[in-house]
Amino acid sequence: MNEMLRGARLLLGGFGWFTRRPGLMLLGLVPALIVSAALTVALVALASMLVPLTEAITPFADDWPAVWTVVLRVALGLAVFTGALLLAATTFTALTLIVGEPFYDRIWRSVEIADTGTVPEHDPGWRAALADATSLIVRGALAAALAFALGFIPLIGGVVGTVTGVLLSGWILADELSGRALTARGIDRRTRRRLLRSARGRALGFGIMTQLCFLIPLGAVFTMPAAVVGAARLAASVRKTEA
């Protein structure tokens, strides 16, 4: 638990960068705002379709007692929307990192200089960045699909699916967001994940806190620059743990 709290504090500390480098952090809001607006429109459209969607998926429940029909369809609707939120979070991160690359690179560099006095310069190239973004979206989709499937568990499906989805998405976000700082040090993807597993509680604490902040209205926009700061420090801390 202490390690998870330590990871959560890494994100919270990232918000402090708004007072240290306000201009740079405010620039980091721009790509997050653009991507967030597009995804919000999609989520609102999905929410407006939940009732007919759940009815179309569960025609077999039409002849059930009314109370059980409502319970099933509410649980299914919750699972569908939770899965969509989780997928939106990972998709948001991948797209925002691509759109806002120049801004987030400057934020990351400012953290490295402040904390270590140097900036690692290993550049894996745009293909590696594209592969990471694609991996993030695919893994996010799988996490969302699992959350959706768990939603079918009677009575407790909505809760189980939500908790599982948040845990999985938190881990995925921690992996992706810390990738910049670790890759810049010449660390490949497999080694990155081994380093995160060596500090699993800390990585989960950071990722889950990021995921929860993303679920707050406009939270993703203001959290993204802070998450870049926190992820740089998460990467530095897991390297020290491994050493």
CSV table of C-alpha atoms in Angstrom, one decimal:
chain,number,residue,atom,x,y,z
A,1,MET,CA,0.0,0.0,0.0
A,2,ASN,CA,2.8,2.4,0.8
A,3,GLU,CA,4.3,1.8,-2.7
A,4,MET,CA,0.9,2.5,-4.3
A,5,LEU,CA,0.7,5.8,-2.3
A,6,ARG,CA,4.2,6.7,-3.4
A,7,GLY,CA,3.2,6.2,-7.0
A,8,ALA,CA,0.1,8.3,-6.6
A,9,ARG,CA,2.2,11.1,-5.1
A,10,LEU,CA,4.4,11.1,-8.2
A,11,LEU,CA,1.4,12.2,-10.2
A,12,LEU,CA,0.2,14.7,-7.6
A,13,GLY,CA,3.7,16.1,-7.5
A,14,GLY,CA,3.5,16.6,-11.3
A,15,PHE,CA,0.7,19.2,-10.8
A,16,GLY,CA,3.3,21.3,-8.9
A,17,TRP,CA,5.0,21.8,-12.3
A,18,PHE,CA,2.2,24.2,-13.1
A,19,THR,CA,3.7,26.7,-10.6
A,20,ARG,CA,7.3,26.0,-11.6
A,21,ARG,CA,6.9,26.1,-15.4
A,22,PRO,CA,3.4,27.6,-16.0
A,23,GLY,CA,3.8,28.6,-19.6
A,24,LEU,CA,5.2,25.2,-20.6
A,25,MET,CA,2.5,23.3,-18.7
A,26,LEU,CA,-0.3,25.5,-20.2
A,27,LEU,CA,0.9,24.7,-23.7
A,28,GLY,CA,0.6,21.0,-22.7
A,29,LEU,CA,-3.1,21.5,-22.2
A,30,VAL,CA,-3.7,22.4,-25.9
A,31,PRO,CA,-3.3,18.9,-27.5
A,32,ALA,CA,-5.1,17.3,-24.5
A,33,LEU,CA,-8.0,19.7,-25.0
A,34,ILE,CA,-8.3,18.9,-28.7
A,35,VAL,CA,-8.3,15.1,-28.3
A,36,SER,CA,-10.5,15.3,-25.2
A,37,ALA,CA,-13.2,17.3,-27.1
A,38,ALA,CA,-13.3,14.7,-29.9
A,39,LEU,CA,-13.5,11.7,-27.5
A,40,THR,CA,-16.2,13.5,-25.3
A,41,VAL,CA,-18.4,13.9,-28.4
A,42,ALA,CA,-18.1,10.1,-29.0
A,43,LEU,CA,-18.8,9.2,-25.4
A,44,VAL,CA,-21.9,11.5,-25.3
A,45,ALA,CA,-23.2,9.8,-28.4
A,46,LEU,CA,-22.7,6.4,-26.9
A,47,ALA,CA,-24.4,7.4,-23.7
A,48,SER,CA,-27.5,8.6,-25.7
A,49,MET,CA,-27.6,5.1,-27.3
A,50,LEU,CA,-27.2,3.0,-24.2
A,51,VAL,CA,-30.9,2.2,-23.6
A,52,PRO,CA,-31.7,1.0,-27.1
A,53,LEU,CA,-28.3,-0.8,-27.3
A,54,THR,CA,-28.8,-2.8,-24.2
A,55,GLU,CA,-32.4,-3.7,-25.3
A,56,ALA,CA,-31.1,-4.9,-28.6
A,57,ILE,CA,-28.4,-7.0,-27.0
A,58,THR,CA,-30.8,-8.7,-24.5
A,59,PRO,CA,-34.0,-9.5,-26.3
A,60,PHE,CA,-34.2,-12.7,-24.3
A,61,ALA,CA,-34.9,-10.7,-21.2
A,62,ASP,CA,-38.1,-9.1,-22.5
A,63,ASP,CA,-40.2,-11.9,-20.9
A,64,TRP,CA,-38.4,-11.8,-17.5
A,65,PRO,CA,-39.9,-10.2,-14.4
A,66,ALA,CA,-39.5,-6.4,-14.9
A,67,VAL,CA,-37.1,-6.0,-12.0
A,68,TRP,CA,-34.6,-8.5,-13.3
A,69,THR,CA,-34.8,-7.1,-16.8
A,70,VAL,CA,-33.9,-3.7,-15.4
A,71,VAL,CA,-31.1,-5.1,-13.3
A,72,LEU,CA,-29.5,-6.9,-16.2
A,73,ARG,CA,-29.8,-4.0,-18.6
A,74,VAL,CA,-28.5,-1.5,-16.1
A,75,ALA,CA,-25.5,-3.7,-15.3
A,76,LEU,CA,-24.9,-4.3,-19.0
A,77,GLY,CA,-25.1,-0.5,-19.8
A,78,LEU,CA,-22.7,0.2,-17.0
A,79,ALA,CA,-20.3,-2.4,-18.3
A,80,VAL,CA,-20.5,-1.0,-21.9
A,81,PHE,CA,-19.9,2.6,-20.8
A,82,THR,CA,-17.2,1.6,-18.4
A,83,GLY,CA,-15.4,-0.2,-21.1
A,84,ALA,CA,-15.8,2.8,-23.4
A,85,LEU,CA,-14.4,5.1,-20.7
A,86,LEU,CA,-11.4,2.8,-20.2
A,87,LEU,CA,-10.7,2.6,-24.0
A,88,ALA,CA,-11.1,6.4,-24.2
A,89,ALA,CA,-8.5,6.9,-21.5
A,90,THR,CA,-5.8,4.8,-23.3
A,91,THR,CA,-6.8,6.1,-26.7
A,92,PHE,CA,-6.7,9.7,-25.3
A,93,THR,CA,-3.2,9.1,-24.0
A,94,ALA,CA,-1.9,7.6,-27.3
A,95,LEU,CA,-3.4,10.3,-29.5
A,96,THR,CA,-2.4,13.1,-27.2
A,97,LEU,CA,1.2,12.0,-26.9
A,98,ILE,CA,1.3,11.9,-30.7
A,99,VAL,CA,-0.4,15.3,-31.3
A,100,GLY,CA,1.4,17.0,-28.4
A,101,GLU,CA,4.9,15.4,-29.0
A,102,PRO,CA,6.8,18.7,-29.2
A,103,PHE,CA,5.1,20.1,-26.0
A,104,TYR,CA,5.5,16.9,-23.9
A,105,ASP,CA,9.1,16.5,-25.1
A,106,ARG,CA,9.8,20.0,-23.7
A,107,ILE,CA,8.1,19.2,-20.4
A,108,TRP,CA,10.0,15.9,-20.0
A,109,ARG,CA,13.3,17.7,-20.8
A,110,SER,CA,12.6,20.3,-18.2
A,111,VAL,CA,12.0,17.6,-15.6
A,112,GLU,CA,15.2,15.8,-16.5
A,113,ILE,CA,17.3,18.9,-16.3
A,114,ALA,CA,15.7,19.9,-13.0
A,115,ASP,CA,16.2,16.5,-11.4
A,116,THR,CA,19.5,15.2,-13.0
A,117,GLY,CA,21.0,18.2,-14.8
A,118,THR,CA,21.2,16.3,-18.1
A,119,VAL,CA,18.8,15.0,-20.8
A,120,PRO,CA,19.2,11.4,-22.2
A,121,GLU,CA,19.4,11.6,-26.0
A,122,HIS,CA,18.8,8.1,-27.2
A,123,ASP,CA,16.2,8.4,-30.0
A,124,PRO,CA,14.5,5.1,-31.1
A,125,GLY,CA,12.8,6.9,-34.0
A,126,TRP,CA,9.2,7.5,-35.0
A,127,ARG,CA,8.5,3.9,-35.8
A,128,ALA,CA,9.1,2.9,-32.2
A,129,ALA,CA,6.8,5.8,-31.1
A,130,LEU,CA,4.1,4.6,-33.5
A,131,ALA,CA,4.5,1.0,-32.3
A,132,ASP,CA,4.1,2.2,-28.7
A,133,ALA,CA,1.0,4.2,-29.5
A,134,THR,CA,-0.6,1.3,-31.4
A,135,SER,CA,0.2,-1.1,-28.5
A,136,LEU,CA,-1.4,1.3,-26.1
A,137,ILE,CA,-4.6,1.4,-28.0
A,138,VAL,CA,-4.7,-2.4,-28.6
A,139,ARG,CA,-4.1,-3.2,-24.9
A,140,GLY,CA,-6.6,-0.6,-23.9
A,141,ALA,CA,-9.2,-2.2,-26.2
A,142,LEU,CA,-8.5,-5.6,-24.7
A,143,ALA,CA,-8.9,-4.2,-21.1
A,144,ALA,CA,-12.2,-2.6,-22.2
A,145,ALA,CA,-13.4,-5.9,-23.7
A,146,LEU,CA,-12.5,-7.7,-20.5
A,147,ALA,CA,-14.4,-5.1,-18.4
A,148,PHE,CA,-17.4,-5.5,-20.7
A,149,ALA,CA,-17.3,-9.3,-20.5
A,150,LEU,CA,-17.1,-9.2,-16.7
A,151,GLY,CA,-20.2,-7.0,-16.7
A,152,PHE,CA,-22.3,-10.0,-17.5
A,153,ILE,CA,-21.6,-11.5,-14.0
A,154,PRO,CA,-25.0,-11.4,-12.3
A,155,LEU,CA,-25.4,-8.5,-9.7
A,156,ILE,CA,-21.7,-7.8,-9.2
A,157,GLY,CA,-20.6,-7.6,-12.8
A,158,GLY,CA,-20.7,-3.8,-13.1
A,159,VAL,CA,-18.4,-3.4,-10.0
A,160,VAL,CA,-16.1,-6.2,-10.9
A,161,GLY,CA,-15.7,-5.0,-14.5
A,162,THR,CA,-15.1,-1.4,-13.4
A,163,VAL,CA,-12.4,-2.3,-10.8
A,164,THR,CA,-10.7,-4.8,-13.1
A,165,GLY,CA,-10.7,-2.3,-16.0
A,166,VAL,CA,-9.2,0.5,-13.8
A,167,LEU,CA,-6.4,-1.8,-12.6
A,168,LEU,CA,-5.5,-2.9,-16.1
A,169,SER,CA,-5.8,0.5,-17.6
A,170,GLY,CA,-3.7,2.0,-14.8
A,171,TRP,CA,-0.9,-0.5,-15.5
A,172,ILE,CA,-1.1,0.2,-19.2
A,173,LEU,CA,-0.9,4.0,-18.7
A,174,ALA,CA,2.0,3.7,-16.3
A,175,ASP,CA,3.9,1.6,-18.9
A,176,GLU,CA,3.2,4.0,-21.8
A,177,LEU,CA,3.7,7.3,-20.0
A,178,SER,CA,7.0,6.2,-18.5
A,179,GLY,CA,8.2,4.9,-21.8
A,180,ARG,CA,9.7,8.2,-23.0
A,181,ALA,CA,12.1,8.6,-20.1
A,182,LEU,CA,13.1,4.9,-20.1
A,183,THR,CA,13.5,4.6,-23.9
A,184,ALA,CA,15.6,7.8,-24.0
A,185,ARG,CA,18.1,5.9,-21.8
A,186,GLY,CA,18.4,3.1,-24.4
A,187,ILE,CA,16.1,0.7,-22.5
A,188,ASP,CA,14.0,-1.5,-24.8
A,189,ARG,CA,10.3,-2.3,-24.3
A,190,ARG,CA,10.8,-5.7,-22.7
A,191,THR,CA,13.3,-4.3,-20.2
A,192,ARG,CA,10.9,-1.3,-19.5
A,193,ARG,CA,8.2,-3.7,-18.4
A,194,ARG,CA,10.6,-5.7,-16.3
A,195,LEU,CA,11.6,-2.5,-14.5
A,196,LEU,CA,8.0,-1.6,-13.9
A,197,ARG,CA,7.2,-5.1,-12.5
A,198,SER,CA,10.1,-4.7,-10.1
A,199,ALA,CA,8.1,-1.7,-8.6
A,200,ARG,CA,4.6,-2.9,-9.4
A,201,GLY,CA,2.9,-1.2,-6.5
A,202,ARG,CA,4.4,2.2,-7.3
A,203,ALA,CA,3.6,1.9,-11.0
A,204,LEU,CA,0.0,0.8,-10.3
A,205,GLY,CA,-0.4,3.7,-7.8
A,206,PHE,CA,0.7,6.2,-10.4
A,207,GLY,CA,-1.3,4.6,-13.2
A,208,ILE,CA,-4.5,4.2,-11.2
A,209,MET,CA,-4.4,7.7,-9.9
A,210,THR,CA,-3.9,8.9,-13.5
A,211,GLN,CA,-6.8,6.8,-14.7
A,212,LEU,CA,-9.1,8.1,-12.0
A,213,CYS,CA,-8.1,11.7,-12.7
A,214,PHE,CA,-8.9,11.1,-16.4
A,215,LEU,CA,-12.4,10.1,-15.4
A,216,ILE,CA,-13.2,13.5,-13.9
A,217,PRO,CA,-14.8,16.0,-16.3
A,218,LEU,CA,-11.9,17.9,-18.0
A,219,GLY,CA,-9.6,15.9,-15.7
A,220,ALA,CA,-7.7,14.3,-18.6
A,221,VAL,CA,-6.9,17.7,-20.0
A,222,PHE,CA,-5.3,19.1,-16.8
A,223,THR,CA,-3.8,15.8,-15.8
A,224,MET,CA,-1.9,15.0,-19.0
A,225,PRO,CA,1.0,17.5,-18.6
A,226,ALA,CA,1.3,16.5,-14.9
A,227,ALA,CA,1.3,12.8,-15.9
A,228,VAL,CA,4.3,13.5,-18.2
A,229,VAL,CA,6.1,15.0,-15.2
A,230,GLY,CA,5.2,12.2,-12.8
A,231,ALA,CA,6.0,9.5,-15.4
A,232,ALA,CA,9.5,10.9,-15.8
A,233,ARG,CA,10.0,10.6,-12.1
A,234,LEU,CA,8.5,7.2,-12.0
A,235,ALA,CA,11.0,6.0,-14.6
A,236,ALA,CA,13.9,7.4,-12.6
A,237,SER,CA,12.6,5.8,-9.4
A,238,VAL,CA,12.2,2.3,-11.0
A,239,ARG,CA,15.7,2.5,-12.4
A,240,LYS,CA,17.0,3.2,-8.9
A,241,THR,CA,15.0,0.3,-7.5
A,242,GLU,CA,16.4,-2.1,-10.1
A,243,ALA,CA,20.0,-0.9,-9.3
